PDB file of C-alpha atoms in Angstrom:
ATOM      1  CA  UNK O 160     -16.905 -34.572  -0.198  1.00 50.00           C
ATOM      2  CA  UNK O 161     -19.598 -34.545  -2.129  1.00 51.00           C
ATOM      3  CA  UNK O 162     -22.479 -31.867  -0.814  1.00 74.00           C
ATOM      4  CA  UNK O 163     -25.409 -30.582  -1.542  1.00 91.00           C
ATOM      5  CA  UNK O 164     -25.664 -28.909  -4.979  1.00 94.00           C
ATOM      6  CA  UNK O 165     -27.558 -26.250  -3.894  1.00 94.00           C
ATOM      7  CA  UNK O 166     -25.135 -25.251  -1.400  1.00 96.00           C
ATOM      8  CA  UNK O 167     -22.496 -25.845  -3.491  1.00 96.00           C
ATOM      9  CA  UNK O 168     -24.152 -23.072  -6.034  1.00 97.00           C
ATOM     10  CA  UNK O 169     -24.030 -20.795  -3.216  1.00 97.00           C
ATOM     11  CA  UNK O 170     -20.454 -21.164  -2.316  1.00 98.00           C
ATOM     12  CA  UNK O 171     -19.171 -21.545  -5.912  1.00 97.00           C
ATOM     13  CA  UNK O 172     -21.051 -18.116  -6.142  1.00 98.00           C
ATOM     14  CA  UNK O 173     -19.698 -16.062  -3.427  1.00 98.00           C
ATOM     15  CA  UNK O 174     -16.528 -17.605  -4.527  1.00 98.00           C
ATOM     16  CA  UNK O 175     -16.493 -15.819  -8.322  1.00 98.00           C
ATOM     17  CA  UNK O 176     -18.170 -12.764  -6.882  1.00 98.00           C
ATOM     18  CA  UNK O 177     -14.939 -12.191  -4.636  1.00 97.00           C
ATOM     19  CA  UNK O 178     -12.263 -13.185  -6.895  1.00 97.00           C
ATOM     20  CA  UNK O 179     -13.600 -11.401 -10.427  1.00 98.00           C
ATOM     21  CA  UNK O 180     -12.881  -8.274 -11.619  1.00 98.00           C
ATOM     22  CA  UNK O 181     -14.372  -4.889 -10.300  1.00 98.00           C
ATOM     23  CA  UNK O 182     -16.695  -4.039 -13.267  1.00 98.00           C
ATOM     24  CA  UNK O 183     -18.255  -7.807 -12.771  1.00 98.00           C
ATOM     25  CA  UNK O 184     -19.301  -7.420  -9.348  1.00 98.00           C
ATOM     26  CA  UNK O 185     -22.901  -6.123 -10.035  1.00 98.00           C
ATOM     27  CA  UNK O 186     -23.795  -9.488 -12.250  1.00 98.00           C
ATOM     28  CA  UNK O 187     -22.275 -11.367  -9.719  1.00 98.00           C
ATOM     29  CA  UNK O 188     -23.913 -10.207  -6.995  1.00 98.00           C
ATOM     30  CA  UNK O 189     -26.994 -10.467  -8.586  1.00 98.00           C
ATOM     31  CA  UNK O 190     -26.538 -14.158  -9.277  1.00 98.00           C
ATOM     32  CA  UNK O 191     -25.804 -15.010  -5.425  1.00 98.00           C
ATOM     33  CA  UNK O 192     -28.825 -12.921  -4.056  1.00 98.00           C
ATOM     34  CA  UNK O 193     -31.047 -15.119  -6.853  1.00 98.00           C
ATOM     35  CA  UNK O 194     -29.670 -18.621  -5.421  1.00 98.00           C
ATOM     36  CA  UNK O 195     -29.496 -16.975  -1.581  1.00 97.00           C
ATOM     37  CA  UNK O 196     -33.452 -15.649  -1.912  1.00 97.00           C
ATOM     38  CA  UNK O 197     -34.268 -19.005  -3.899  1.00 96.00           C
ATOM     39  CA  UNK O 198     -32.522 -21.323  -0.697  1.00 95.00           C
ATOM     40  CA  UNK O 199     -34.056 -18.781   1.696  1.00 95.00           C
ATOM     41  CA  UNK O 200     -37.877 -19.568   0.141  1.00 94.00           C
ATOM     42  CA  UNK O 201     -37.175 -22.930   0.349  1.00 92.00           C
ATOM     43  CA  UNK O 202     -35.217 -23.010   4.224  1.00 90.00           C
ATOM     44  CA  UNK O 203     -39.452 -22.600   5.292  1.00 87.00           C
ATOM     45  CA  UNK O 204     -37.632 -21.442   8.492  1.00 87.00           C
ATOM     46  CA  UNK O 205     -39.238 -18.582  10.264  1.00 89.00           C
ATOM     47  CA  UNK O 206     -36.511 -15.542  10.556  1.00 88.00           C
ATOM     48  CA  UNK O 207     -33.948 -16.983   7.915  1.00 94.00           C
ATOM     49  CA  UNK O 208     -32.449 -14.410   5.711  1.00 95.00           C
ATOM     50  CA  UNK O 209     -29.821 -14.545   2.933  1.00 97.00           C
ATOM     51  CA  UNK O 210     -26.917 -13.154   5.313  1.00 96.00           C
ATOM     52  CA  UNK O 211     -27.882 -15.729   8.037  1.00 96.00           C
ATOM     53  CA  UNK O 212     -27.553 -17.783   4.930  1.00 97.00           C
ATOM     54  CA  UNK O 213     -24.156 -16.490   4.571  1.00 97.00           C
ATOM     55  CA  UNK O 214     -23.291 -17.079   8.207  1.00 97.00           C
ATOM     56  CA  UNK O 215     -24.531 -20.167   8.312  1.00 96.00           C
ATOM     57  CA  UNK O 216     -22.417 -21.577   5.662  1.00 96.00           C
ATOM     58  CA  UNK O 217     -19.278 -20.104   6.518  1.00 96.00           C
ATOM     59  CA  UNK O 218     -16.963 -22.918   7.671  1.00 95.00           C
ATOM     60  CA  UNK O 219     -18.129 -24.801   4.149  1.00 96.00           C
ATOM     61  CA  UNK O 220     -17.498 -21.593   2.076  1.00 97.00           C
ATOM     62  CA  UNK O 221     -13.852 -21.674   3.855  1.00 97.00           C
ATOM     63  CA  UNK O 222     -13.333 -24.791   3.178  1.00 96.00           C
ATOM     64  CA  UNK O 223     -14.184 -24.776  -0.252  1.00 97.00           C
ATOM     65  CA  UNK O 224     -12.131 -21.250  -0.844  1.00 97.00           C
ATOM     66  CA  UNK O 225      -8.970 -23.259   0.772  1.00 97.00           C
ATOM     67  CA  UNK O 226      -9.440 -26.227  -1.977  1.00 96.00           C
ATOM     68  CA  UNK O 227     -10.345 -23.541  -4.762  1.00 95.00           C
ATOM     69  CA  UNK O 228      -7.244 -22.042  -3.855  1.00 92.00           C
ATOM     70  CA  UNK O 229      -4.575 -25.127  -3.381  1.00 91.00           C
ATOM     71  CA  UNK O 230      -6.212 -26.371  -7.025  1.00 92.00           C
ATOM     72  CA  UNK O 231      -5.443 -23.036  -8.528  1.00 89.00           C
ATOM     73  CA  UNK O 232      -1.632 -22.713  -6.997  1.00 87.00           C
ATOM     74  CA  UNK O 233      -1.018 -26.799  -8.227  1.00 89.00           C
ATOM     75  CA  UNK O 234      -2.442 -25.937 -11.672  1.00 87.00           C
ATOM     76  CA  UNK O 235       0.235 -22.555 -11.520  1.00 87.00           C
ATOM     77  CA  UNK O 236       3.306 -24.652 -10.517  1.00 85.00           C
ATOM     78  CA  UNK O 237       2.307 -27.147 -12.971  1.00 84.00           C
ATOM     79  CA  UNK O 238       2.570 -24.724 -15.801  1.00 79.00           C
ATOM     80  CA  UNK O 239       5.869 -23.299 -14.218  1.00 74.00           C
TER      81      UNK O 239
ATOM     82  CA  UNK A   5      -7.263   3.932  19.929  1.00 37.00           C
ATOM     83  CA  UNK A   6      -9.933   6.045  18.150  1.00 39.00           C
ATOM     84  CA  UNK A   7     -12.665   4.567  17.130  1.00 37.00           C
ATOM     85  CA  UNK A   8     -16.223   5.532  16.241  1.00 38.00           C
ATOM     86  CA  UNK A   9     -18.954   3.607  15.897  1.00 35.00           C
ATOM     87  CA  UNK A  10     -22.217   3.605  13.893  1.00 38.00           C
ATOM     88  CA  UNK A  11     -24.331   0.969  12.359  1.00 40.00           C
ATOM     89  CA  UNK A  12     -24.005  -0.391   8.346  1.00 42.00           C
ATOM     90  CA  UNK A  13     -27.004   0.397   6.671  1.00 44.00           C
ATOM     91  CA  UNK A  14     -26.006  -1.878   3.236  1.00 48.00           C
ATOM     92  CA  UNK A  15     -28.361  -1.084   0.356  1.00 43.00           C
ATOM     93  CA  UNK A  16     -30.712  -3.948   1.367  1.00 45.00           C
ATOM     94  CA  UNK A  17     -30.385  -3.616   4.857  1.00 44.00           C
ATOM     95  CA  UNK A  18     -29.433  -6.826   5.590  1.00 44.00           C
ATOM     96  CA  UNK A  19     -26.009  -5.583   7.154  1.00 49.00           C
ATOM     97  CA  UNK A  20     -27.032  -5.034  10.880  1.00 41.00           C
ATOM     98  CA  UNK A  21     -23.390  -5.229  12.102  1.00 40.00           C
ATOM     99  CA  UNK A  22     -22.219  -2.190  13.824  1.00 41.00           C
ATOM    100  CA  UNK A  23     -18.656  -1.378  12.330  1.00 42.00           C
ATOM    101  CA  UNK A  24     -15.834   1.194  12.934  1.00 41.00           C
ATOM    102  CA  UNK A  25     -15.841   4.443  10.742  1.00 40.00           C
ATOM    103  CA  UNK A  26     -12.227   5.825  10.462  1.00 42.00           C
ATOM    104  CA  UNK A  27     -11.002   2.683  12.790  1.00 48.00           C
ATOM    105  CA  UNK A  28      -7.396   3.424  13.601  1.00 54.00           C
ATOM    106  CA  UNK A  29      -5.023   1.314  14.747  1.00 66.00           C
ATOM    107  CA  UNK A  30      -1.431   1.840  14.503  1.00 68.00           C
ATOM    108  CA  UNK A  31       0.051  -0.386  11.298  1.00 66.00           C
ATOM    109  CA  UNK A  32       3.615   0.350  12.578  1.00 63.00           C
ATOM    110  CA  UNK A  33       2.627  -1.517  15.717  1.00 66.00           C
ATOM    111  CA  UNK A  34       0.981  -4.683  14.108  1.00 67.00           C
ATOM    112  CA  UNK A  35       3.616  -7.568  14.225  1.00 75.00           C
ATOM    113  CA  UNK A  36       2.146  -9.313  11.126  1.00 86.00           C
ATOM    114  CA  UNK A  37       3.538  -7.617   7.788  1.00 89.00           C
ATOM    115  CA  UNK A  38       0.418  -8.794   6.088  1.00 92.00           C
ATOM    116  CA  UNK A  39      -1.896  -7.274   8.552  1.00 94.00           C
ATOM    117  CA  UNK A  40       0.709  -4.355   8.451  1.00 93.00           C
ATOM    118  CA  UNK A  41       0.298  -3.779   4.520  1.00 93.00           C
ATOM    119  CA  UNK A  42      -3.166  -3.729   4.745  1.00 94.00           C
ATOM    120  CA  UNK A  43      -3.434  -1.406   7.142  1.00 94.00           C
ATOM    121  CA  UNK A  44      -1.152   0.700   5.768  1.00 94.00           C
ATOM    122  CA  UNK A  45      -2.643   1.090   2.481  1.00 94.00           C
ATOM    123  CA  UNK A  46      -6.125   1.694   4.043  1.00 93.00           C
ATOM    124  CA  UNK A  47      -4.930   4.558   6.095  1.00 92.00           C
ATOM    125  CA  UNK A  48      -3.168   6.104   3.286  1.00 92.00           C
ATOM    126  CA  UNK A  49      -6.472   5.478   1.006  1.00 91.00           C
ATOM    127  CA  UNK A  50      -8.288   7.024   3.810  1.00 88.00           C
ATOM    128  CA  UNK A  51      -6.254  10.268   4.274  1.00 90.00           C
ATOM    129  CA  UNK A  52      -6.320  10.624   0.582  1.00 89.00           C
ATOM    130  CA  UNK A  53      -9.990  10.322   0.653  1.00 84.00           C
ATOM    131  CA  UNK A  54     -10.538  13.038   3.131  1.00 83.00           C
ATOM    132  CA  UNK A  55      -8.029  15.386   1.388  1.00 86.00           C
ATOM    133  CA  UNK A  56      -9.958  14.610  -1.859  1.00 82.00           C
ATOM    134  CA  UNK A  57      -6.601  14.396  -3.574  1.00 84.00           C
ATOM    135  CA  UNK A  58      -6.919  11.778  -6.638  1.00 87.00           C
ATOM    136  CA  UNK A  59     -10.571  12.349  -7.349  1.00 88.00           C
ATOM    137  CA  UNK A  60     -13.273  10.113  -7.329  1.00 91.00           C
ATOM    138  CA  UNK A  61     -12.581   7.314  -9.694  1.00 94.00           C
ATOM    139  CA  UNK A  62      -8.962   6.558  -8.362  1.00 94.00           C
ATOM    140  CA  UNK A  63     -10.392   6.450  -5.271  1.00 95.00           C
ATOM    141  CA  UNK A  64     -12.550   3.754  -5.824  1.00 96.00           C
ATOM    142  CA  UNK A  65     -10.077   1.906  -7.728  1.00 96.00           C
ATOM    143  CA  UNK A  66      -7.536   2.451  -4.463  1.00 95.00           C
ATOM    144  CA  UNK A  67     -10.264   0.969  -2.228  1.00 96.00           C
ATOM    145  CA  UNK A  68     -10.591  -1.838  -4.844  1.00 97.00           C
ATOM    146  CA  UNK A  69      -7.171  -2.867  -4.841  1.00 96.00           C
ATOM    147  CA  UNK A  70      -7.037  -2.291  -0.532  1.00 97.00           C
ATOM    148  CA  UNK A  71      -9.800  -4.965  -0.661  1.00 98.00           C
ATOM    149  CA  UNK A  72      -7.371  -6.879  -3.149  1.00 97.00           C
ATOM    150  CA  UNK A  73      -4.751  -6.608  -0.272  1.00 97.00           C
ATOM    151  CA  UNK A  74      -6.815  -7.662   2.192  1.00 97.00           C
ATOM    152  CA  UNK A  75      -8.367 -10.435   0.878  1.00 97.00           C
ATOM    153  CA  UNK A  76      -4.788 -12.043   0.533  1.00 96.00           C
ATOM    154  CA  UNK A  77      -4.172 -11.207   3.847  1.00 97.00           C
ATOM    155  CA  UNK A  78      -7.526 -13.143   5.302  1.00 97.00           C
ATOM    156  CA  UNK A  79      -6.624 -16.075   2.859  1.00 96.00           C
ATOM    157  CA  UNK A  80      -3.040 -16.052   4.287  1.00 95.00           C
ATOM    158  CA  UNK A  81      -3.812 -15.505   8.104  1.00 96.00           C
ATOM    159  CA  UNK A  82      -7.264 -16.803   8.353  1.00 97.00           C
ATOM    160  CA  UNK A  83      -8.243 -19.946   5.911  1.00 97.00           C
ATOM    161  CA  UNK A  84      -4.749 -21.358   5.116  1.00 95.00           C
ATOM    162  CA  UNK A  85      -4.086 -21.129   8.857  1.00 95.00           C
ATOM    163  CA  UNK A  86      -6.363 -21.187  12.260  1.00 95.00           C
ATOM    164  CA  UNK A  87      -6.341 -17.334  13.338  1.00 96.00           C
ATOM    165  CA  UNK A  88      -5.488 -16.515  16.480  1.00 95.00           C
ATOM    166  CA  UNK A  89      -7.570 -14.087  18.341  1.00 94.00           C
ATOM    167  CA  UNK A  90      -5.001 -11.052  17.070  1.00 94.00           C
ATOM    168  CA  UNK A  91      -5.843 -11.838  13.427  1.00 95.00           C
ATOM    169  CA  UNK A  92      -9.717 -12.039  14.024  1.00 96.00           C
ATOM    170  CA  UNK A  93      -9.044  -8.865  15.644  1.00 95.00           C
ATOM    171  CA  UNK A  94      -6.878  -7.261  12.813  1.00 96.00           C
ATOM    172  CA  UNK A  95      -9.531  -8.893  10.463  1.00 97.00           C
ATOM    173  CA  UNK A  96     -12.329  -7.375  11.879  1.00 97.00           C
ATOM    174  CA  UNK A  97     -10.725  -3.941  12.040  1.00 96.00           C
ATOM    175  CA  UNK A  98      -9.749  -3.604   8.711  1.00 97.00           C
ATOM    176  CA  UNK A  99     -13.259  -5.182   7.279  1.00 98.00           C
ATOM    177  CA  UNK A 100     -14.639  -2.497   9.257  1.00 97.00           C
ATOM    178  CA  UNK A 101     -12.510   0.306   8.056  1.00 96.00           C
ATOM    179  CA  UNK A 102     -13.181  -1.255   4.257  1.00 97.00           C
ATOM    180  CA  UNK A 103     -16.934  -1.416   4.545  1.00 98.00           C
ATOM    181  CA  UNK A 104     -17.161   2.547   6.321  1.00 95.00           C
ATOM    182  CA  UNK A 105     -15.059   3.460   3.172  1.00 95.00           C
ATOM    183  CA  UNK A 106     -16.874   2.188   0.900  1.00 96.00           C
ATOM    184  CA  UNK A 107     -19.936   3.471   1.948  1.00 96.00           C
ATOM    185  CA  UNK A 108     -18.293   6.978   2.219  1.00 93.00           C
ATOM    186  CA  UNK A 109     -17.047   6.254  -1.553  1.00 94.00           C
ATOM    187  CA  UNK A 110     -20.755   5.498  -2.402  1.00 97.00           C
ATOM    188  CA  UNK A 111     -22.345   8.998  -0.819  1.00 95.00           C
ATOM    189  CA  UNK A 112     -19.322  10.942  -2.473  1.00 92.00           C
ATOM    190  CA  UNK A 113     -20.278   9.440  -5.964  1.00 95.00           C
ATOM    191  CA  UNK A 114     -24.412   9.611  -5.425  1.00 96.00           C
ATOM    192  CA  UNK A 115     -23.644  13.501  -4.722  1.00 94.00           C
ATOM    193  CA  UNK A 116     -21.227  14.057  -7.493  1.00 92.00           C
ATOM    194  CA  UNK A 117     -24.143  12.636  -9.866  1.00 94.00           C
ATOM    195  CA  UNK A 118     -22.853   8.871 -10.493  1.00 94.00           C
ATOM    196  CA  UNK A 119     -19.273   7.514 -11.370  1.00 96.00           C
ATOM    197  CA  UNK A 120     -17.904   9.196 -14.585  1.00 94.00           C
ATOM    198  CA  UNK A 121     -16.767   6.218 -16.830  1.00 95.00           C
ATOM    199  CA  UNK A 122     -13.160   4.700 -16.733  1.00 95.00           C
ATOM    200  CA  UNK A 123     -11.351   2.518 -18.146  1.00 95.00           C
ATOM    201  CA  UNK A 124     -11.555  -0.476 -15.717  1.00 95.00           C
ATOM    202  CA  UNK A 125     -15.739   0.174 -16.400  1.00 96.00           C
ATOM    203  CA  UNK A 126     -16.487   0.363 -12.802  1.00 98.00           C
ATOM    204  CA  UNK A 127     -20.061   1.462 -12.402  1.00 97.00           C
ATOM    205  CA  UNK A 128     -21.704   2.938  -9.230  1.00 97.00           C
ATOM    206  CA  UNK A 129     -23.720  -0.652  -8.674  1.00 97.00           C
ATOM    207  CA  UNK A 130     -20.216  -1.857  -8.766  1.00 98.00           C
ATOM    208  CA  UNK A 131     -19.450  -0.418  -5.646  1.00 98.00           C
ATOM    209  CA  UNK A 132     -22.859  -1.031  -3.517  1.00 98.00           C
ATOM    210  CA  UNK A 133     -22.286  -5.107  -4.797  1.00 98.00           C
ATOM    211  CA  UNK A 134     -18.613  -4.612  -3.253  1.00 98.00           C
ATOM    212  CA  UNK A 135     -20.029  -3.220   0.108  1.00 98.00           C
ATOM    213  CA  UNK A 136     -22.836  -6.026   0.108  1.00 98.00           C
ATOM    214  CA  UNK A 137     -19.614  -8.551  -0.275  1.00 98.00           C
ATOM    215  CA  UNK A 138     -17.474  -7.116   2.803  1.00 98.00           C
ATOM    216  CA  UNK A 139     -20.902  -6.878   4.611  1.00 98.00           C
ATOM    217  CA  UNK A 140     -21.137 -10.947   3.749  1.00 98.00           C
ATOM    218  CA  UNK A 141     -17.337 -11.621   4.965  1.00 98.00           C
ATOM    219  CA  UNK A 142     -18.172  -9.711   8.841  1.00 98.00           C
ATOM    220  CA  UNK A 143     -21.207 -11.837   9.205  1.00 97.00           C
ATOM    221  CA  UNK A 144     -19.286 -15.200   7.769  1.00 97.00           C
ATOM    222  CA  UNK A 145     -16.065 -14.231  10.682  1.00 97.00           C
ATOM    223  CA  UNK A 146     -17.942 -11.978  13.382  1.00 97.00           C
ATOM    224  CA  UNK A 147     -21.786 -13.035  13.159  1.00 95.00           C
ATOM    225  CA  UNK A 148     -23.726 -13.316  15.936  1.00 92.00           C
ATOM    226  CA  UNK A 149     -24.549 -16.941  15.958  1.00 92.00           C
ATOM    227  CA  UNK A 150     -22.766 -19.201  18.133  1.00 91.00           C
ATOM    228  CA  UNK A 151     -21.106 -23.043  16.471  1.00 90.00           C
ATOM    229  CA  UNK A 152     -23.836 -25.262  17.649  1.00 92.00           C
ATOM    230  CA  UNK A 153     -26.655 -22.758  16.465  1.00 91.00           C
ATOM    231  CA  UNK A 154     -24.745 -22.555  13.555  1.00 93.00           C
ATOM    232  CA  UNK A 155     -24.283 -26.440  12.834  1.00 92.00           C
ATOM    233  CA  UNK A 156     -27.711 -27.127  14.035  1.00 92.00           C
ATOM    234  CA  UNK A 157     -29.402 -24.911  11.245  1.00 93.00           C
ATOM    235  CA  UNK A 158     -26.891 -26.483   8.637  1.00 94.00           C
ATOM    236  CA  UNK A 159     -27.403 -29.551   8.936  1.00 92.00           C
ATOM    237  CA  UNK A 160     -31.091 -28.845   9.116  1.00 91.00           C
ATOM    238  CA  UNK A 161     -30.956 -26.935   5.678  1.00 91.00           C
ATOM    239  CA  UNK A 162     -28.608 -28.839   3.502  1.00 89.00           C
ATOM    240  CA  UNK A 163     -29.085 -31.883   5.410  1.00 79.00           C
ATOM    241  CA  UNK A 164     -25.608 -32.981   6.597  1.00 62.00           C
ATOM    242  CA  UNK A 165     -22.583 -31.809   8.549  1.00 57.00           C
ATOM    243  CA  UNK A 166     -20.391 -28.529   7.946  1.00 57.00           C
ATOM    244  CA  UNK A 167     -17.398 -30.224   7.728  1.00 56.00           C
TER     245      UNK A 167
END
């Protein structure tokens, strides 16, 4: 389904910055905060925050993680 | 079960969950093996913490690969499948336990000066952008906003439905 590419940022984001390596995480997280803060400033609603941000989009971020996932097992098998 | 509570004060203090420090449950009990493992391997971490017996580099790197371990486990029991109220339960636990470690890992290393280098080139900021994740993952599965709240703001922000 084709989303919003702003969200889509997000979740691609929090996506790499839980599956990459330990010694990435810093860059990582730094990337997500700059596209959370950047959709926060532009929510202009009173009270958001990045982590309501991150609540908010949960059932699309598990979504996407599930496709991310089935894509990266059917690429595997394929190479099998 | 033991349990203690306090409140996760994340480096930008955007973590207002309270979580469980030194949450115990019994792994032998759990009927899941993947919950199991996980818990297993944190309790082990966590005694090995306490006794200080691998020092403080392969303890980090334990807590890395617990968070490893559970991350399959969430995939496995949570997304892939609808969770049943035991494995939101087991989930929540064991995020808990994960976050209160790490953020004993990160005042161990802050007094001992910083994280001496190693060979995996985990840094100190490594660690606080780890907690920040798991801090991310309890408000995405035990936030305090209800469905409809939640919907309501999405649609309003990215302008369509969640799903």
């Amino acid at each position: 389904m084709a989303r919003n590419p702003e969200l889509e940022a997000i979740l691609q984001a929090r996506y790499e910055l839980e599956t990459c390596e330990p010694a990435q995480k810093t860059e990582r997280r730094a990337k997500l905060d700059a596209l959370l803060e950047a959709a926060v400033a532009q929510s202009g609603t009173p009270g958001m925050t990045p982590r309501a941000l991150i609540e908010i989009t949960a059932e699309a971020y598990q979504e996407f993680k599930l496709a991310r996932k089935k894509a990266e097992r059917a690429r595997l098998s394929r190479l099998r | 079960m033991k349990r203690s509570l306090r409140t996760c004060e994340s480096r930008n203090g955007r973590c207002n969950l309270r979580c469980m420090r030194n949450a115990t449950l019994e792994p032998e009990a759990i009927e899941s093996p993947r919950w199991q493992a996980v818990g297993l391997v944190l309790d082990q971490n966590a005694r090995d913490l306490r006794a200080r017996r691998y020092g403080c580099v392969q303890e980090v790197v334990s807590w890395f690969k617990g968070i490893d371990l559970f991350r399959e486990a969430e995939f496995e029991r949570m997304v892939a499948r609808k969770p049943s109220p035991l494995d939101k339960r087991y989930h929540k636990t064991w995020l808990a336990a994960l976050i209160a470690e790490g953020e004993r890992l990160l005042t161990e290393i802050r007094r001992a000066g910083g994280l001496p280098r190693n060979p995996a080139g985990i840094r100190l900021s490594d660690v606080e952008a780890t907690v920040e994740e798991l801090c991310d993952t309890q408000a995405e599965w035990h936030g305090s906003l209800d469905t409809a709240r939640r919907a309501q703001l999405f649609k309003r922000l990215f302008h369509g439905p969640q799903s």
